[in-house]
Amino acid sequence: MVLGTVLRYERTERYLGEFMKKKYNVEDMPFRSIDNEFVRDFFLFLKIDKKAEQNTANKYCKNLKKIVRLALDNGWMDVNPFQGIKFTAKNTTREFLTEKELTALINKEFKIDRLAQVRDIFVFCSLTGLAFSDVAALKPEHITVDDEGNYWIHKARQKTKNMCSIPYLESARAIADKYREHPTCVTKGVVLPVLSNQKMNSYLTEIADACGIKKTLTTHIARHSFACLALANGVSMEVIAKMLGHSDIKTTKIYAKVIDRSIAEQMGTLASKFGSQK
């Protein structure tokens, strides 16, 4: 179980404690006291009190559902409180940077070291498709050179353990070389001095503003950008799936839908400007 998943379960436990204190004025309850009403009210608590988005609230409830399933299997409760409850996911738009936006990000000069560092790591992820947890754990031993002198990143994903095989482009290697002697890299034996996800996302907001990018940048958008730019430049779905470490190509096809939607939106704008004349 990766750190992000552990933290989500810990947060689920904390929210459950707050919910029980508010609704039942207790700090703990036996499993058999959890009923259908409890589950529905917990979902509303997440949405209203915790201001959680639909999909985020779903994840917390699904964490609870997994624990309830263990309780049912062990005979700690008799009735499944999730019976008849379905968690409907809300379609979300996956943001990504265009080539023009990524180029602007790469060429921007930052005099503040922390911003330059976070920008470099974001660009590195945009050139390799590595997720935040994977770039944070990237070590020199994950980098290989084949018989033809081509550099590769071979690494199992932290989240799924699926192996990624990614061409290690010269521009990405140049970023890594820049931080070879950085104290964090030397001490931890990693390729890049990656900050916490929270700090990264906070600084990316400043970076986007400085570059005139009207999108909410997060570490995960770099991975989306890699996939979308690869698709737009003719890389096959199967190859992208292998690079991203997807076990099911259906996951990779999401990026094709993102590209199609982007094209449709841009053509819609074009049509409005150059519509037929009466």
Short mmCIF file of C-alpha atoms in Angstrom, two decimals:
data_model
loop_
_atom_site.label_atom_id
_atom_site.label_comp_id
_atom_site.label_asym_id
_atom_site.label_seq_id
_atom_site.Cartn_x
_atom_site.Cartn_y
_atom_site.Cartn_z
CA MET A 1 0.00 0.00 0.00
CA VAL A 2 1.50 3.31 -1.10
CA LEU A 3 1.75 6.35 1.16
CA GLY A 4 -1.11 8.19 -0.54
CA THR A 5 -3.47 5.29 0.10
CA VAL A 6 -2.39 5.03 3.74
CA LEU A 7 -3.00 8.73 4.25
CA ARG A 8 -6.45 8.45 2.67
CA TYR A 9 -7.41 5.65 5.08
CA GLU A 10 -6.10 7.68 8.01
CA ARG A 11 -8.18 10.63 6.86
CA THR A 12 -11.22 8.38 6.49
CA GLU A 13 -10.77 7.26 10.10
CA ARG A 14 -10.48 10.87 11.27
CA TYR A 15 -13.58 11.95 9.38
CA LEU A 16 -15.54 8.99 10.74
CA GLY A 17 -14.57 10.07 14.27
CA GLU A 18 -15.73 13.62 13.61
CA PHE A 19 -18.96 12.38 12.04
CA MET A 20 -19.82 10.06 14.96
CA LYS A 21 -19.08 12.80 17.45
CA LYS A 22 -21.35 15.22 15.63
CA LYS A 23 -24.29 12.91 14.87
CA TYR A 24 -24.21 10.40 17.75
CA ASN A 25 -22.08 12.25 20.34
CA VAL A 26 -19.80 9.21 20.70
CA GLU A 27 -16.16 8.59 19.85
CA ASP A 28 -16.60 4.95 18.88
CA MET A 29 -19.36 2.54 17.84
CA PRO A 30 -19.66 -1.24 17.41
CA PHE A 31 -19.75 -2.47 13.81
CA ARG A 32 -23.31 -3.74 14.24
CA SER A 33 -24.48 -0.16 14.85
CA ILE A 34 -23.50 0.86 11.33
CA ASP A 35 -26.62 0.81 9.17
CA ASN A 36 -27.79 2.17 5.83
CA GLU A 37 -28.68 5.53 7.36
CA PHE A 38 -25.18 5.81 8.89
CA VAL A 39 -23.56 5.36 5.46
CA ARG A 40 -25.83 7.86 3.71
CA ASP A 41 -25.40 10.46 6.47
CA PHE A 42 -21.61 9.99 6.44
CA PHE A 43 -21.60 10.69 2.70
CA LEU A 44 -23.60 13.89 3.28
CA PHE A 45 -21.23 14.87 6.11
CA LEU A 46 -18.29 14.56 3.71
CA LYS A 47 -20.03 16.65 1.05
CA ILE A 48 -21.41 19.36 3.35
CA ASP A 49 -19.09 19.60 6.36
CA LYS A 50 -15.85 18.61 4.65
CA LYS A 51 -16.66 20.27 1.32
CA ALA A 52 -15.56 17.08 -0.47
CA GLU A 53 -16.21 16.74 -4.18
CA GLN A 54 -18.44 13.89 -5.34
CA ASN A 55 -15.59 11.60 -6.37
CA THR A 56 -13.57 12.35 -3.22
CA ALA A 57 -16.54 11.57 -0.97
CA ASN A 58 -17.01 8.35 -2.93
CA LYS A 59 -13.42 7.30 -2.20
CA TYR A 60 -13.81 7.80 1.55
CA CYS A 61 -17.06 5.82 1.58
CA LYS A 62 -15.44 3.05 -0.46
CA ASN A 63 -12.64 2.90 2.12
CA LEU A 64 -15.29 2.39 4.80
CA LYS A 65 -16.98 -0.23 2.61
CA LYS A 66 -13.76 -2.26 2.43
CA ILE A 67 -13.50 -2.27 6.23
CA VAL A 68 -17.17 -3.26 6.52
CA ARG A 69 -16.56 -6.13 4.11
CA LEU A 70 -13.81 -7.42 6.42
CA ALA A 71 -16.18 -7.11 9.39
CA LEU A 72 -18.85 -9.08 7.52
CA ASP A 73 -16.34 -11.79 6.57
CA ASN A 74 -15.25 -12.09 10.21
CA GLY A 75 -18.81 -12.23 11.56
CA TRP A 76 -18.54 -8.91 13.42
CA MET A 77 -21.73 -7.69 11.76
CA ASP A 78 -24.70 -9.46 10.18
CA VAL A 79 -26.21 -6.95 7.74
CA ASN A 80 -24.37 -5.11 4.98
CA PRO A 81 -25.13 -1.39 5.51
CA PHE A 82 -24.04 -0.65 1.93
CA GLN A 83 -26.81 -2.80 0.46
CA GLY A 84 -28.61 -0.80 -2.25
CA ILE A 85 -26.15 2.12 -2.14
CA LYS A 86 -24.25 2.98 -5.31
CA PHE A 87 -21.50 5.57 -5.55
CA THR A 88 -21.83 7.35 -8.88
CA ALA A 89 -18.65 8.91 -10.18
CA LYS A 90 -18.83 12.41 -11.60
CA ASN A 91 -17.13 12.90 -14.94
CA THR A 92 -14.15 15.21 -14.56
CA THR A 93 -12.08 17.07 -17.13
CA ARG A 94 -8.42 16.07 -17.08
CA GLU A 95 -6.29 19.14 -17.57
CA PHE A 96 -3.04 18.97 -19.54
CA LEU A 97 -0.55 21.42 -20.94
CA THR A 98 -0.33 22.07 -24.64
CA GLU A 99 3.06 22.11 -26.34
CA LYS A 100 2.95 25.91 -26.33
CA GLU A 101 2.22 26.04 -22.57
CA LEU A 102 4.89 23.47 -21.74
CA THR A 103 7.43 25.37 -23.85
CA ALA A 104 6.56 28.59 -22.01
CA LEU A 105 7.08 26.77 -18.71
CA ILE A 106 10.45 25.39 -19.82
CA ASN A 107 11.73 28.75 -21.10
CA LYS A 108 10.59 30.80 -18.10
CA GLU A 109 13.48 32.04 -15.93
CA PHE A 110 12.88 31.91 -12.18
CA LYS A 111 15.15 33.80 -9.80
CA ILE A 112 13.62 32.02 -6.78
CA ASP A 113 15.32 28.64 -6.37
CA ARG A 114 12.29 26.78 -4.98
CA LEU A 115 10.18 27.78 -7.98
CA ALA A 116 12.90 26.82 -10.45
CA GLN A 117 13.29 23.47 -8.69
CA VAL A 118 9.57 22.66 -8.72
CA ARG A 119 9.29 23.79 -12.36
CA ASP A 120 12.16 21.48 -13.31
CA ILE A 121 10.56 18.49 -11.58
CA PHE A 122 7.20 19.20 -13.23
CA VAL A 123 8.88 19.38 -16.65
CA PHE A 124 10.78 16.16 -15.91
CA CYS A 125 7.45 14.41 -15.19
CA SER A 126 5.96 15.90 -18.37
CA LEU A 127 8.84 14.38 -20.36
CA THR A 128 8.73 10.96 -18.67
CA GLY A 129 5.10 10.44 -17.58
CA LEU A 130 6.18 9.58 -14.04
CA ALA A 131 3.60 10.18 -11.31
CA PHE A 132 4.56 12.19 -8.22
CA SER A 133 5.26 9.15 -6.01
CA ASP A 134 7.35 7.54 -8.76
CA VAL A 135 9.55 10.55 -9.49
CA ALA A 136 10.07 11.03 -5.74
CA ALA A 137 11.33 7.43 -5.50
CA LEU A 138 13.34 7.45 -8.75
CA LYS A 139 16.91 6.23 -8.17
CA PRO A 140 19.94 5.87 -10.46
CA GLU A 141 19.48 2.08 -10.54
CA HIS A 142 16.16 2.59 -12.35
CA ILE A 143 18.07 4.05 -15.31
CA THR A 144 19.60 1.76 -17.92
CA VAL A 145 21.36 2.03 -21.29
CA ASP A 146 20.61 -0.50 -24.04
CA ASP A 147 23.08 -1.94 -26.57
CA GLU A 148 22.39 0.93 -28.98
CA GLY A 149 23.18 3.58 -26.38
CA ASN A 150 19.58 4.56 -25.70
CA TYR A 151 18.71 5.58 -22.16
CA TRP A 152 15.65 4.08 -20.42
CA ILE A 153 13.78 4.37 -17.16
CA HIS A 154 12.64 0.94 -15.97
CA LYS A 155 10.65 1.23 -12.77
CA ALA A 156 7.67 -0.43 -11.13
CA ARG A 157 4.92 2.06 -10.28
CA GLN A 158 4.55 2.78 -6.58
CA LYS A 159 0.75 2.61 -6.88
CA THR A 160 0.18 -0.56 -8.94
CA LYS A 161 3.62 -2.22 -9.08
CA ASN A 162 3.21 -2.41 -12.88
CA MET A 163 6.53 -1.97 -14.67
CA CYS A 164 7.07 1.22 -16.70
CA SER A 165 9.48 1.31 -19.65
CA ILE A 166 10.13 4.93 -20.59
CA PRO A 167 12.64 6.42 -23.06
CA TYR A 168 14.86 8.72 -20.99
CA LEU A 169 15.09 11.77 -23.23
CA GLU A 170 18.20 13.94 -23.26
CA SER A 171 16.21 16.97 -22.06
CA ALA A 172 15.01 15.00 -19.02
CA ARG A 173 18.55 13.76 -18.35
CA ALA A 174 19.78 17.37 -18.42
CA ILE A 175 17.36 18.24 -15.63
CA ALA A 176 18.57 15.29 -13.55
CA ASP A 177 22.22 16.26 -14.13
CA LYS A 178 21.45 19.72 -12.80
CA TYR A 179 20.57 18.24 -9.38
CA ARG A 180 23.13 15.44 -9.22
CA GLU A 181 25.01 17.11 -6.34
CA HIS A 182 21.92 18.45 -4.55
CA PRO A 183 22.07 17.53 -0.81
CA THR A 184 18.70 15.72 -0.95
CA CYS A 185 19.78 13.62 -3.93
CA VAL A 186 23.11 12.74 -2.30
CA THR A 187 21.60 11.91 1.10
CA LYS A 188 18.60 9.91 -0.17
CA GLY A 189 20.23 8.42 -3.24
CA VAL A 190 17.49 9.75 -5.53
CA VAL A 191 17.59 11.38 -8.95
CA LEU A 192 15.67 14.55 -8.07
CA PRO A 193 15.06 16.62 -4.90
CA VAL A 194 11.27 16.25 -4.83
CA LEU A 195 9.36 18.25 -2.23
CA SER A 196 6.11 17.12 -0.60
CA ASN A 197 3.11 16.92 -2.90
CA GLN A 198 1.41 19.70 -0.95
CA LYS A 199 4.37 22.08 -1.38
CA MET A 200 4.78 21.13 -5.02
CA ASN A 201 1.15 21.95 -5.80
CA SER A 202 1.33 25.19 -3.84
CA TYR A 203 4.40 26.38 -5.75
CA LEU A 204 2.94 25.22 -9.07
CA THR A 205 0.14 27.72 -8.55
CA GLU A 206 2.75 30.50 -8.41
CA ILE A 207 4.54 29.06 -11.42
CA ALA A 208 1.39 28.89 -13.55
CA ASP A 209 0.60 32.50 -12.71
CA ALA A 210 4.14 33.63 -13.61
CA CYS A 211 3.92 31.80 -16.96
CA GLY A 212 0.46 33.11 -17.79
CA ILE A 213 -1.02 29.60 -17.76
CA LYS A 214 -4.73 29.78 -16.95
CA LYS A 215 -4.93 26.25 -15.55
CA THR A 216 -4.68 24.88 -12.03
CA LEU A 217 -1.34 23.10 -12.15
CA THR A 218 -0.80 20.02 -9.99
CA THR A 219 1.87 17.35 -10.06
CA HIS A 220 -0.54 14.94 -11.76
CA ILE A 221 -1.14 17.29 -14.69
CA ALA A 222 2.46 16.62 -15.76
CA ARG A 223 1.59 12.93 -16.25
CA HIS A 224 -1.58 13.87 -18.15
CA SER A 225 0.44 16.25 -20.31
CA PHE A 226 2.95 13.52 -21.19
CA ALA A 227 0.19 11.14 -22.30
CA CYS A 228 -1.76 13.74 -24.29
CA LEU A 229 1.32 15.15 -26.02
CA ALA A 230 2.50 11.64 -26.89
CA LEU A 231 -0.91 10.85 -28.42
CA ALA A 232 -0.99 14.14 -30.32
CA ASN A 233 2.43 13.31 -31.79
CA GLY A 234 1.44 9.91 -33.10
CA VAL A 235 2.62 7.57 -30.34
CA SER A 236 0.35 4.51 -30.26
CA MET A 237 -2.03 3.78 -27.40
CA GLU A 238 -0.26 0.50 -26.65
CA VAL A 239 3.15 2.17 -26.35
CA ILE A 240 1.78 4.91 -24.09
CA ALA A 241 0.13 2.27 -21.87
CA LYS A 242 3.50 0.53 -21.53
CA MET A 243 5.28 3.76 -20.65
CA LEU A 244 2.66 4.78 -18.09
CA GLY A 245 2.51 1.30 -16.53
CA HIS A 246 -1.20 0.80 -17.25
CA SER A 247 -2.36 -2.80 -16.93
CA ASP A 248 -5.53 -2.04 -18.90
CA ILE A 249 -5.48 0.00 -22.09
CA LYS A 250 -8.96 1.30 -21.19
CA THR A 251 -7.20 3.57 -18.70
CA THR A 252 -4.97 4.93 -21.45
CA LYS A 253 -7.95 5.55 -23.75
CA ILE A 254 -9.16 8.22 -21.31
CA TYR A 255 -6.41 10.46 -22.70
CA ALA A 256 -7.67 9.96 -26.25
CA LYS A 257 -11.07 11.25 -25.11
CA VAL A 258 -9.35 14.26 -23.54
CA ILE A 259 -7.61 15.01 -26.86
CA ASP A 260 -10.86 14.59 -28.82
CA ARG A 261 -12.73 16.92 -26.45
CA SER A 262 -9.97 19.51 -26.70
CA ILE A 263 -10.07 19.39 -30.52
CA ALA A 264 -13.87 19.69 -30.51
CA GLU A 265 -13.73 22.72 -28.19
CA GLN A 266 -11.09 24.45 -30.30
CA MET A 267 -12.96 23.77 -33.53
CA GLY A 268 -16.12 25.07 -31.89
CA THR A 269 -14.34 28.33 -31.15
CA LEU A 270 -13.06 28.45 -34.73
CA ALA A 271 -16.55 27.83 -36.09
CA SER A 272 -17.94 30.70 -34.03
CA LYS A 273 -15.34 33.05 -35.47
CA PHE A 274 -15.62 31.93 -39.08
CA GLY A 275 -19.20 30.76 -39.33
CA SER A 276 -21.07 30.88 -42.59
CA GLN A 277 -22.17 34.32 -43.73
CA LYS A 278 -25.82 35.01 -44.52
#
